[in-house]
């Protein structure tokens, strides 16, 4: 039977979508999520509510594209506000440096060198603030898990679909410096 809601069965124990995500976040990431929540709650939702009310006043709603579009958009914004409110309550802000800044922990900027001599600079952040453009990776990612607790000049082995990748930690710092 085919249908848009049909998906292949996945074993819940092995499904990566079912893995528990960490609730850690940087203060900047928390402020950004709080800002999005405030904007949606105070600006976007009232605007859409007004548009829906104006479109509903025009008459027949079944043939009113403006009403239908704005109602769907309003429902999407309300769902996003609800998600952000719940997520902000769950998050734990990490606002201080670790006791040993010579090792890789949450919030660290890490420079790695692979076997070919190419450098990769990443930052370990929370699930909600990952950004591939900035090379910010989730602390739950396989590379980040392999990096946690490593010190300068340690070897890091990351299992990847194409085989294992080897890195050497060449720099660790916790402030936004020249690497980002």
Coordinates of C-alpha atoms in Angstrom, one line a residue:
X1 CA 0.0 0.0 0.0
X2 CA 1.4 3.3 -1.1
X3 CA 0.7 6.6 0.5
X4 CA 2.3 9.8 1.7
X5 CA 2.2 8.7 5.3
X6 CA 3.8 5.3 4.6
X7 CA 7.4 4.9 5.5
X8 CA 9.7 2.0 5.9
X9 CA 9.8 0.4 9.3
X10 CA 12.8 1.2 11.5
X11 CA 13.9 -0.5 14.6
X12 CA 13.4 2.2 17.3
X13 CA 16.5 1.0 19.2
X14 CA 18.7 1.7 16.1
X15 CA 16.9 4.7 14.6
X16 CA 19.2 7.7 14.9
X17 CA 16.1 10.0 14.9
X18 CA 15.1 8.4 18.2
X19 CA 18.5 9.2 20.0
X20 CA 18.2 11.5 22.9
X21 CA 19.7 14.9 22.1
X22 CA 21.7 16.8 24.6
X23 CA 20.1 19.8 26.2
X24 CA 23.2 21.9 26.3
X25 CA 23.4 25.4 24.6
X26 CA 25.7 28.4 24.7
X27 CA 24.5 31.7 26.1
X28 CA 24.5 33.2 22.5
X29 CA 22.5 30.3 21.1
X30 CA 19.9 30.6 24.0
X31 CA 19.6 34.3 23.3
X32 CA 19.1 33.7 19.6
X33 CA 16.3 31.1 20.3
X34 CA 14.7 33.4 22.8
X35 CA 14.8 36.3 20.2
X36 CA 13.1 34.1 17.6
X37 CA 10.5 33.1 20.1
X38 CA 9.8 36.7 21.1
X39 CA 9.6 37.8 17.5
X40 CA 7.2 35.1 16.6
X41 CA 5.0 35.7 19.7
X42 CA 5.0 39.5 19.6
X43 CA 5.3 40.4 15.9
X44 CA 4.5 37.6 13.5
X45 CA 1.5 36.0 15.3
X46 CA -0.4 39.2 15.8
X47 CA 0.2 40.2 12.2
X48 CA -1.1 36.9 10.9
X49 CA -4.1 37.0 13.3
X50 CA -5.0 40.4 11.9
X51 CA -4.7 39.2 8.3
X52 CA -6.8 36.1 9.0
X53 CA -9.5 38.3 10.6
X54 CA -9.6 40.7 7.7
X55 CA -9.7 37.8 5.2
X56 CA -12.5 36.1 7.2
X57 CA -14.5 39.3 7.1
X58 CA -14.6 39.2 3.3
X59 CA -17.1 36.4 3.2
X60 CA -16.9 32.8 1.9
X61 CA -13.9 31.2 3.4
X62 CA -13.9 28.1 1.2
X63 CA -12.9 30.1 -1.9
X64 CA -10.8 32.7 -0.1
X65 CA -7.1 31.9 -0.9
X66 CA -5.9 34.8 1.3
X67 CA -7.7 33.3 4.3
X68 CA -6.5 29.8 3.7
X69 CA -2.9 30.8 3.2
X70 CA -2.8 33.0 6.3
X71 CA -4.6 30.5 8.4
X72 CA -2.0 27.8 7.5
X73 CA 0.8 30.2 8.1
X74 CA -0.7 31.2 11.5
X75 CA -1.0 27.5 12.5
X76 CA 2.7 27.0 11.5
X77 CA 3.8 30.0 13.6
X78 CA 1.8 28.8 16.6
X79 CA 3.3 25.3 16.4
X80 CA 6.8 26.9 16.2
X81 CA 6.1 29.1 19.2
X82 CA 4.9 26.1 21.2
X83 CA 8.0 24.1 20.2
X84 CA 10.4 26.9 21.1
X85 CA 8.7 27.5 24.5
X86 CA 9.0 23.8 25.4
X87 CA 12.6 23.6 24.1
X88 CA 13.7 26.8 25.9
X89 CA 12.4 25.3 29.2
X90 CA 14.5 22.1 28.6
X91 CA 17.8 23.7 27.7
X92 CA 20.7 24.1 30.0
X93 CA 22.9 27.1 29.3
X94 CA 26.7 26.4 29.6
X95 CA 28.0 29.9 30.5
X96 CA 31.4 29.1 32.1
X97 CA 34.7 27.6 30.9
X98 CA 35.7 24.1 31.9
X99 CA 38.2 23.6 34.7
X100 CA 40.7 22.2 32.2
X101 CA 40.8 24.4 29.1
X102 CA 43.6 22.2 27.7
X103 CA 41.0 19.5 26.8
X104 CA 38.1 19.5 24.4
X105 CA 34.7 20.1 26.1
X106 CA 31.4 21.8 25.1
X107 CA 31.9 25.1 23.5
X108 CA 35.5 24.5 22.4
X109 CA 36.9 25.7 19.1
X110 CA 39.1 22.8 17.9
X111 CA 41.6 22.7 15.0
X112 CA 42.2 19.3 13.5
X113 CA 44.7 18.1 11.0
X114 CA 44.0 15.0 8.9
X115 CA 46.5 12.5 7.4
X116 CA 46.9 14.7 4.2
X117 CA 47.8 17.8 6.3
X118 CA 44.5 19.6 5.7
X119 CA 43.1 21.6 8.6
X120 CA 39.6 21.5 9.8
X121 CA 38.3 24.0 12.5
X122 CA 35.1 23.1 14.3
X123 CA 33.2 24.3 17.4
X124 CA 31.3 21.9 19.6
X125 CA 27.8 23.4 20.3
X126 CA 24.3 22.3 21.2
X127 CA 21.9 20.6 18.8
X128 CA 19.9 23.7 18.3
X129 CA 22.8 25.9 17.2
X130 CA 24.6 23.7 14.7
X131 CA 25.7 25.6 11.5
X132 CA 27.6 23.9 8.7
X133 CA 28.7 27.3 7.2
X134 CA 30.5 28.2 10.4
X135 CA 31.6 24.6 11.1
X136 CA 29.7 24.4 14.3
X137 CA 28.9 20.8 15.0
X138 CA 26.5 19.2 17.5
X139 CA 28.1 17.8 20.6
X140 CA 26.1 14.7 19.8
X141 CA 27.8 14.2 16.4
X142 CA 30.2 11.3 16.0
X143 CA 33.2 13.7 15.4
X144 CA 32.3 15.7 18.5
X145 CA 31.9 12.5 20.6
X146 CA 35.3 11.4 19.5
X147 CA 36.8 14.8 20.4
X148 CA 35.4 15.1 23.9
X149 CA 38.1 14.9 26.5
X150 CA 41.0 14.9 24.0
X151 CA 44.0 17.2 24.6
X152 CA 46.5 18.9 22.3
X153 CA 48.3 16.5 20.0
X154 CA 45.9 13.6 20.7
X155 CA 44.9 11.3 17.9
X156 CA 41.2 11.1 17.1
X157 CA 39.6 8.3 15.1
X158 CA 36.2 8.9 13.7
X159 CA 34.1 6.1 12.1
X160 CA 32.6 7.3 8.9
X161 CA 30.6 5.5 6.2
X162 CA 33.6 5.5 3.9
X163 CA 35.9 4.1 6.6
X164 CA 37.8 5.5 9.6
X165 CA 39.2 9.0 9.5
X166 CA 42.2 10.0 11.6
X167 CA 42.8 13.5 12.9
X168 CA 45.3 15.1 15.3
X169 CA 44.2 17.9 17.6
X170 CA 46.4 20.9 16.8
X171 CA 44.6 23.7 18.7
X172 CA 42.0 24.1 21.4
X173 CA 40.5 27.4 22.6
X174 CA 37.3 28.6 24.1
X175 CA 37.0 32.2 22.8
X176 CA 36.0 33.3 19.4
X177 CA 39.3 34.1 17.9
X178 CA 41.0 34.1 14.5
X179 CA 39.8 30.6 13.5
X180 CA 36.1 31.6 13.1

